Amino acid sequence: MDKTIGKSAYQKKLTEEQLRLRQIQQAYLATGDRGIIVFEGWDAGGKGGTIRRMSAVMDPRGFKVWPIAAPRDVDKERHFLYRFWERVPPVGAISVFDRSWYGRVLVERVEKLAAQEAWKRAYREINEFERMLIDDGARIVKIFLHITPEEQLTRFEQRLADPMKRWKLTYEDFRNRNRRPDYEKAIDDMITRTSTVRAPWHVIAANDKKYARIEALRVVTETLSRGVDLGPRPMDEEAKALARAVFGSLPDGL
C-alpha cells in the first residue's frame, strides 16, 4: 500500500498512457473491437479521478462513461443484469462502468438489498455474462482500487473541507465505512469467485492517487491493445484523391 510515483514520472507516464488510449480508440473504429472497463473500489478510492484522465483525451463519439447508481423501481422488476446489457458498447466503442453489476454481490449483499439466494447465484450469472461478452468480441478490464481505512478517512476530511468536492460525501459513505469488515468479506468473495482467466480482477494499491491512476491506465491500455495493430489507419482512397486535388500534394506517408 506504500507504492508511490514522483510528479515528473507521473506526468510523463500519464502522457504516454493517454496517447496509447487515443491509439486504441482509433484502432477499434477500424477493427470493430469493443472495450468494457469496470471500476470498483472503496468510497473515495480514486475511481472518478482515474476515469477523468481517460475521458479527457477520448473522442466522446466512441467512448461512454456509465455512473452506476442504485437500481430504479423499473430495474427491480427485471433481472439485475438487464440494465447493464443495455449499456454494453457497440462495435468499435469503449464503455467505462463507474461501479457495475458487481453491486449485486457487494452493496446489495452487505445491505441485504438482495436475498441471499439471489446474490449467491449472481457469481455464476456474472461469470456467464462476461463470458458471453468476451465470446462476442468484447475485451473486459476489471479494476478494484484499494485504500486503507486511514487514507479513506483523510480523503473524507478533505472532501468535507472543500466546497467543490463536498457533494461527493454522502451518508452512505460513512455508513459503509462502519461496515468495512462486512465489505471486506464481500470483496474477497467477489474476487475469489469472479476473477477468471479471461476476465481477471486487477487490485491496485491506491493510497497514492497518482500511482493508482498510472497503474490503472497501464492495465487498461495493456489489456485493450493486446493483439491489436495500433498504427495509424490508412486514409480512404477517395478522400485522399480529393485532398490531393485541393492541396496539390499530400504529407509523407499518405
CSV table of C-alpha atoms in Angstrom, one decimal:
chain,number,residue,atom,x,y,z
A,1,MET,CA,0.0,0.0,0.0
A,2,ASP,CA,3.0,2.3,0.2
A,3,LYS,CA,3.7,2.4,-3.6
A,4,THR,CA,4.1,6.0,-4.9
A,5,ILE,CA,5.3,7.8,-8.0
A,6,GLY,CA,7.1,11.1,-8.4
A,7,LYS,CA,5.5,14.1,-10.0
A,8,SER,CA,7.7,14.2,-13.1
A,9,ALA,CA,7.4,10.5,-13.7
A,10,TYR,CA,3.7,10.7,-13.2
A,11,GLN,CA,3.3,13.4,-15.9
A,12,LYS,CA,5.5,11.5,-18.3
A,13,LYS,CA,3.7,8.2,-17.9
A,14,LEU,CA,0.2,9.9,-17.9
A,15,THR,CA,1.0,11.5,-21.3
A,16,GLU,CA,2.2,8.1,-22.6
A,17,GLU,CA,-0.8,6.2,-21.5
A,18,GLN,CA,-3.3,8.9,-22.7
A,19,LEU,CA,-1.6,8.7,-26.1
A,20,ARG,CA,-2.0,4.9,-26.1
A,21,LEU,CA,-5.7,5.3,-25.2
A,22,ARG,CA,-6.2,7.5,-28.3
A,23,GLN,CA,-4.4,5.0,-30.5
A,24,ILE,CA,-6.6,2.2,-29.1
A,25,GLN,CA,-9.7,4.1,-29.8
A,26,GLN,CA,-8.6,4.9,-33.4
A,27,ALA,CA,-7.7,1.2,-33.9
A,28,TYR,CA,-11.1,0.0,-32.5
A,29,LEU,CA,-13.0,2.1,-35.0
A,30,ALA,CA,-11.3,0.1,-37.8
A,31,THR,CA,-11.1,-3.4,-36.2
A,32,GLY,CA,-14.6,-3.4,-34.7
A,33,ASP,CA,-13.2,-4.4,-31.3
A,34,ARG,CA,-15.1,-3.3,-28.2
A,35,GLY,CA,-13.8,-2.4,-24.7
A,36,ILE,CA,-15.5,-2.7,-21.4
A,37,ILE,CA,-13.8,-1.2,-18.3
A,38,VAL,CA,-15.2,-1.9,-14.9
A,39,PHE,CA,-14.1,0.2,-11.9
A,40,GLU,CA,-14.9,-0.9,-8.4
A,41,GLY,CA,-13.3,0.2,-5.1
A,42,TRP,CA,-13.7,1.7,-1.7
A,43,ASP,CA,-15.5,5.0,-1.4
A,44,ALA,CA,-13.0,7.9,-2.1
A,45,GLY,CA,-10.7,5.3,-3.7
A,46,GLY,CA,-10.0,7.4,-6.8
A,47,LYS,CA,-12.3,5.9,-9.4
A,48,GLY,CA,-13.6,9.3,-10.6
A,49,GLY,CA,-10.1,10.9,-10.9
A,50,THR,CA,-8.8,7.9,-12.9
A,51,ILE,CA,-11.8,7.9,-15.2
A,52,ARG,CA,-11.4,11.7,-15.8
A,53,ARG,CA,-7.9,11.1,-17.0
A,54,MET,CA,-9.3,8.7,-19.6
A,55,SER,CA,-12.3,10.7,-20.8
A,56,ALA,CA,-10.2,13.9,-21.2
A,57,VAL,CA,-8.4,12.5,-24.2
A,58,MET,CA,-11.1,10.2,-25.8
A,59,ASP,CA,-13.5,11.1,-28.5
A,60,PRO,CA,-16.9,11.1,-26.9
A,61,ARG,CA,-18.5,9.6,-30.1
A,62,GLY,CA,-16.8,6.3,-29.3
A,63,PHE,CA,-16.4,6.5,-25.5
A,64,LYS,CA,-19.1,6.4,-22.8
A,65,VAL,CA,-18.9,6.5,-19.1
A,66,TRP,CA,-21.8,4.9,-17.1
A,67,PRO,CA,-22.1,6.1,-13.5
A,68,ILE,CA,-24.0,3.3,-11.9
A,69,ALA,CA,-26.3,4.2,-9.0
A,70,ALA,CA,-28.9,2.1,-7.1
A,71,PRO,CA,-31.4,0.3,-9.4
A,72,ARG,CA,-34.6,2.2,-10.1
A,73,ASP,CA,-38.0,0.6,-9.4
A,74,VAL,CA,-38.3,-0.4,-13.0
A,75,ASP,CA,-34.9,-2.1,-12.9
A,76,LYS,CA,-36.0,-4.1,-9.9
A,77,GLU,CA,-38.8,-5.7,-11.9
A,78,ARG,CA,-36.2,-7.3,-14.3
A,79,HIS,CA,-33.1,-9.4,-13.9
A,80,PHE,CA,-30.4,-7.4,-12.3
A,81,LEU,CA,-28.2,-7.6,-15.4
A,82,TYR,CA,-30.8,-6.2,-17.7
A,83,ARG,CA,-29.8,-2.6,-17.3
A,84,PHE,CA,-26.2,-3.5,-18.0
A,85,TRP,CA,-27.0,-5.3,-21.2
A,86,GLU,CA,-28.5,-2.0,-22.4
A,87,ARG,CA,-25.2,-0.2,-21.8
A,88,VAL,CA,-22.8,-2.7,-23.5
A,89,PRO,CA,-20.8,-0.7,-26.0
A,90,PRO,CA,-21.5,-1.1,-29.8
A,91,VAL,CA,-18.9,-2.3,-32.2
A,92,GLY,CA,-15.8,-0.1,-32.2
A,93,ALA,CA,-16.6,1.7,-29.0
A,94,ILE,CA,-15.3,1.6,-25.4
A,95,SER,CA,-17.5,1.9,-22.3
A,96,VAL,CA,-16.5,2.6,-18.7
A,97,PHE,CA,-18.6,1.5,-15.7
A,98,ASP,CA,-18.1,3.6,-12.6
A,99,ARG,CA,-19.4,0.8,-10.4
A,100,SER,CA,-21.1,-2.1,-12.1
A,101,TRP,CA,-23.1,-5.3,-12.0
A,102,TYR,CA,-20.9,-6.2,-9.0
A,103,GLY,CA,-23.1,-4.2,-6.8
A,104,ARG,CA,-25.3,-7.3,-6.5
A,105,VAL,CA,-22.5,-9.1,-4.6
A,106,LEU,CA,-21.2,-6.1,-2.8
A,107,VAL,CA,-23.6,-3.4,-1.5
A,108,GLU,CA,-26.8,-5.4,-2.2
A,109,ARG,CA,-25.3,-8.4,-0.3
A,110,VAL,CA,-24.0,-6.4,2.6
A,111,GLU,CA,-27.1,-4.1,3.0
A,112,LYS,CA,-29.4,-7.1,2.5
A,113,LEU,CA,-31.0,-5.4,-0.6
A,114,ALA,CA,-30.9,-8.8,-2.4
A,115,ALA,CA,-31.9,-12.1,-0.9
A,116,GLN,CA,-29.1,-14.5,0.0
A,117,GLU,CA,-30.1,-16.9,-2.7
A,118,ALA,CA,-30.0,-14.1,-5.3
A,119,TRP,CA,-26.6,-12.8,-4.5
A,120,LYS,CA,-25.1,-16.2,-4.2
A,121,ARG,CA,-26.5,-17.1,-7.6
A,122,ALA,CA,-25.1,-13.9,-9.0
A,123,TYR,CA,-21.5,-15.1,-9.1
A,124,ARG,CA,-22.3,-17.7,-11.7
A,125,GLU,CA,-24.6,-15.3,-13.6
A,126,ILE,CA,-21.9,-12.6,-13.7
A,127,ASN,CA,-19.2,-15.1,-14.9
A,128,GLU,CA,-21.6,-16.2,-17.7
A,129,PHE,CA,-22.5,-12.6,-18.6
A,130,GLU,CA,-18.8,-11.7,-19.0
A,131,ARG,CA,-18.1,-14.9,-20.9
A,132,MET,CA,-20.8,-14.1,-23.4
A,133,LEU,CA,-19.5,-10.6,-23.9
A,134,ILE,CA,-15.9,-11.9,-24.4
A,135,ASP,CA,-17.1,-14.6,-26.8
A,136,ASP,CA,-18.9,-11.8,-28.8
A,137,GLY,CA,-15.7,-9.9,-29.2
A,138,ALA,CA,-15.5,-7.6,-26.2
A,139,ARG,CA,-12.4,-7.1,-24.1
A,140,ILE,CA,-13.1,-6.7,-20.4
A,141,VAL,CA,-10.9,-4.9,-17.8
A,142,LYS,CA,-11.8,-5.1,-14.2
A,143,ILE,CA,-10.1,-2.8,-11.7
A,144,PHE,CA,-10.5,-2.6,-7.9
A,145,LEU,CA,-8.9,0.5,-6.2
A,146,HIS,CA,-7.9,-0.4,-2.7
A,147,ILE,CA,-7.2,2.2,0.0
A,148,THR,CA,-6.6,1.7,3.8
A,149,PRO,CA,-9.2,2.9,6.3
A,150,GLU,CA,-6.9,5.7,7.5
A,151,GLU,CA,-6.4,7.0,3.9
A,152,GLN,CA,-10.2,6.9,3.3
A,153,LEU,CA,-10.8,8.9,6.5
A,154,THR,CA,-8.2,11.5,5.3
A,155,ARG,CA,-10.0,11.8,2.0
A,156,PHE,CA,-13.4,12.2,3.6
A,157,GLU,CA,-12.0,15.1,5.7
A,158,GLN,CA,-10.6,16.7,2.6
A,159,ARG,CA,-13.9,16.5,0.8
A,160,LEU,CA,-15.7,17.9,3.8
A,161,ALA,CA,-13.3,20.9,3.8
A,162,ASP,CA,-13.6,21.5,0.0
A,163,PRO,CA,-16.9,23.1,-1.1
A,164,MET,CA,-16.2,21.9,-4.7
A,165,LYS,CA,-15.9,18.3,-3.5
A,166,ARG,CA,-18.3,18.2,-0.6
A,167,TRP,CA,-21.1,16.9,-2.8
A,168,LYS,CA,-19.2,13.6,-3.1
A,169,LEU,CA,-19.6,12.9,0.6
A,170,THR,CA,-22.8,11.2,1.5
A,171,TYR,CA,-24.5,9.4,4.4
A,172,GLU,CA,-23.8,6.1,2.6
A,173,ASP,CA,-20.1,6.8,2.7
A,174,PHE,CA,-20.0,6.9,6.5
A,175,ARG,CA,-22.4,4.0,6.8
A,176,ASN,CA,-20.4,1.8,4.5
A,177,ARG,CA,-17.2,2.7,6.4
A,178,ASN,CA,-18.8,1.5,9.6
A,179,ARG,CA,-19.4,-1.9,7.9
A,180,ARG,CA,-15.9,-2.2,6.5
A,181,PRO,CA,-15.4,-5.8,7.8
A,182,ASP,CA,-18.6,-6.9,6.0
A,183,TYR,CA,-17.5,-5.3,2.8
A,184,GLU,CA,-14.0,-6.8,3.1
A,185,LYS,CA,-15.6,-10.2,3.2
A,186,ALA,CA,-17.8,-9.5,0.3
A,187,ILE,CA,-14.9,-8.1,-1.8
A,188,ASP,CA,-12.7,-11.1,-1.0
A,189,ASP,CA,-15.6,-13.4,-2.1
A,190,MET,CA,-16.2,-11.4,-5.3
A,191,ILE,CA,-12.6,-11.5,-6.3
A,192,THR,CA,-12.2,-15.2,-5.5
A,193,ARG,CA,-15.4,-16.2,-7.3
A,194,THR,CA,-15.3,-13.9,-10.4
A,195,SER,CA,-11.6,-13.4,-11.2
A,196,THR,CA,-11.3,-15.7,-14.3
A,197,VAL,CA,-8.6,-16.4,-16.8
A,198,ARG,CA,-10.3,-14.3,-19.4
A,199,ALA,CA,-11.6,-11.6,-17.2
A,200,PRO,CA,-9.3,-11.3,-14.1
A,201,TRP,CA,-9.5,-8.7,-11.4
A,202,HIS,CA,-6.7,-6.2,-11.0
A,203,VAL,CA,-6.4,-5.0,-7.4
A,204,ILE,CA,-4.4,-1.7,-7.3
A,205,ALA,CA,-2.9,-0.1,-4.2
A,206,ALA,CA,-4.5,3.4,-4.3
A,207,ASN,CA,-3.3,5.2,-1.2
A,208,ASP,CA,-1.2,7.3,-3.7
A,209,LYS,CA,-3.7,8.6,-6.2
A,210,LYS,CA,-1.1,9.3,-8.9
A,211,TYR,CA,0.4,5.8,-8.7
A,212,ALA,CA,-3.1,4.3,-8.8
A,213,ARG,CA,-4.1,6.3,-11.9
A,214,ILE,CA,-1.0,5.3,-13.8
A,215,GLU,CA,-1.2,1.6,-12.8
A,216,ALA,CA,-4.9,1.5,-13.7
A,217,LEU,CA,-4.3,3.2,-17.1
A,218,ARG,CA,-1.4,0.8,-17.7
A,219,VAL,CA,-3.6,-2.2,-17.1
A,220,VAL,CA,-6.4,-0.8,-19.3
A,221,THR,CA,-4.1,0.0,-22.3
A,222,GLU,CA,-2.2,-3.3,-22.0
A,223,THR,CA,-5.4,-5.3,-22.0
A,224,LEU,CA,-7.3,-3.4,-24.7
A,225,SER,CA,-4.3,-3.2,-27.0
A,226,ARG,CA,-3.2,-6.9,-26.8
A,227,GLY,CA,-3.1,-8.3,-30.3
A,228,VAL,CA,-4.3,-5.0,-31.9
A,229,ASP,CA,-2.4,-3.0,-34.5
A,230,LEU,CA,-2.2,0.5,-33.1
A,231,GLY,CA,-0.6,2.0,-36.2
A,232,PRO,CA,-2.3,4.9,-38.0
A,233,ARG,CA,-5.2,3.9,-40.1
A,234,PRO,CA,-4.8,4.3,-43.9
A,235,MET,CA,-6.7,7.2,-45.4
A,236,ASP,CA,-9.7,6.4,-47.6
A,237,GLU,CA,-8.5,6.4,-51.2
A,238,GLU,CA,-11.4,8.7,-52.4
A,239,ALA,CA,-10.7,11.2,-49.7
A,240,LYS,CA,-7.0,11.0,-50.5
A,241,ALA,CA,-7.7,11.8,-54.1
A,242,LEU,CA,-9.9,14.8,-53.2
A,243,ALA,CA,-7.3,16.1,-50.8
A,244,ARG,CA,-4.6,15.8,-53.4
A,245,ALA,CA,-6.8,17.8,-55.8
A,246,VAL,CA,-7.3,20.5,-53.2
A,247,PHE,CA,-3.8,20.8,-51.8
A,248,GLY,CA,-1.8,19.6,-54.8
A,249,SER,CA,0.3,17.3,-52.7
A,250,LEU,CA,0.0,15.2,-49.5
A,251,PRO,CA,2.1,14.7,-46.4
A,252,ASP,CA,4.7,12.0,-46.5
A,253,GLY,CA,3.3,8.6,-45.6
A,254,LEU,CA,-0.1,9.0,-47.2
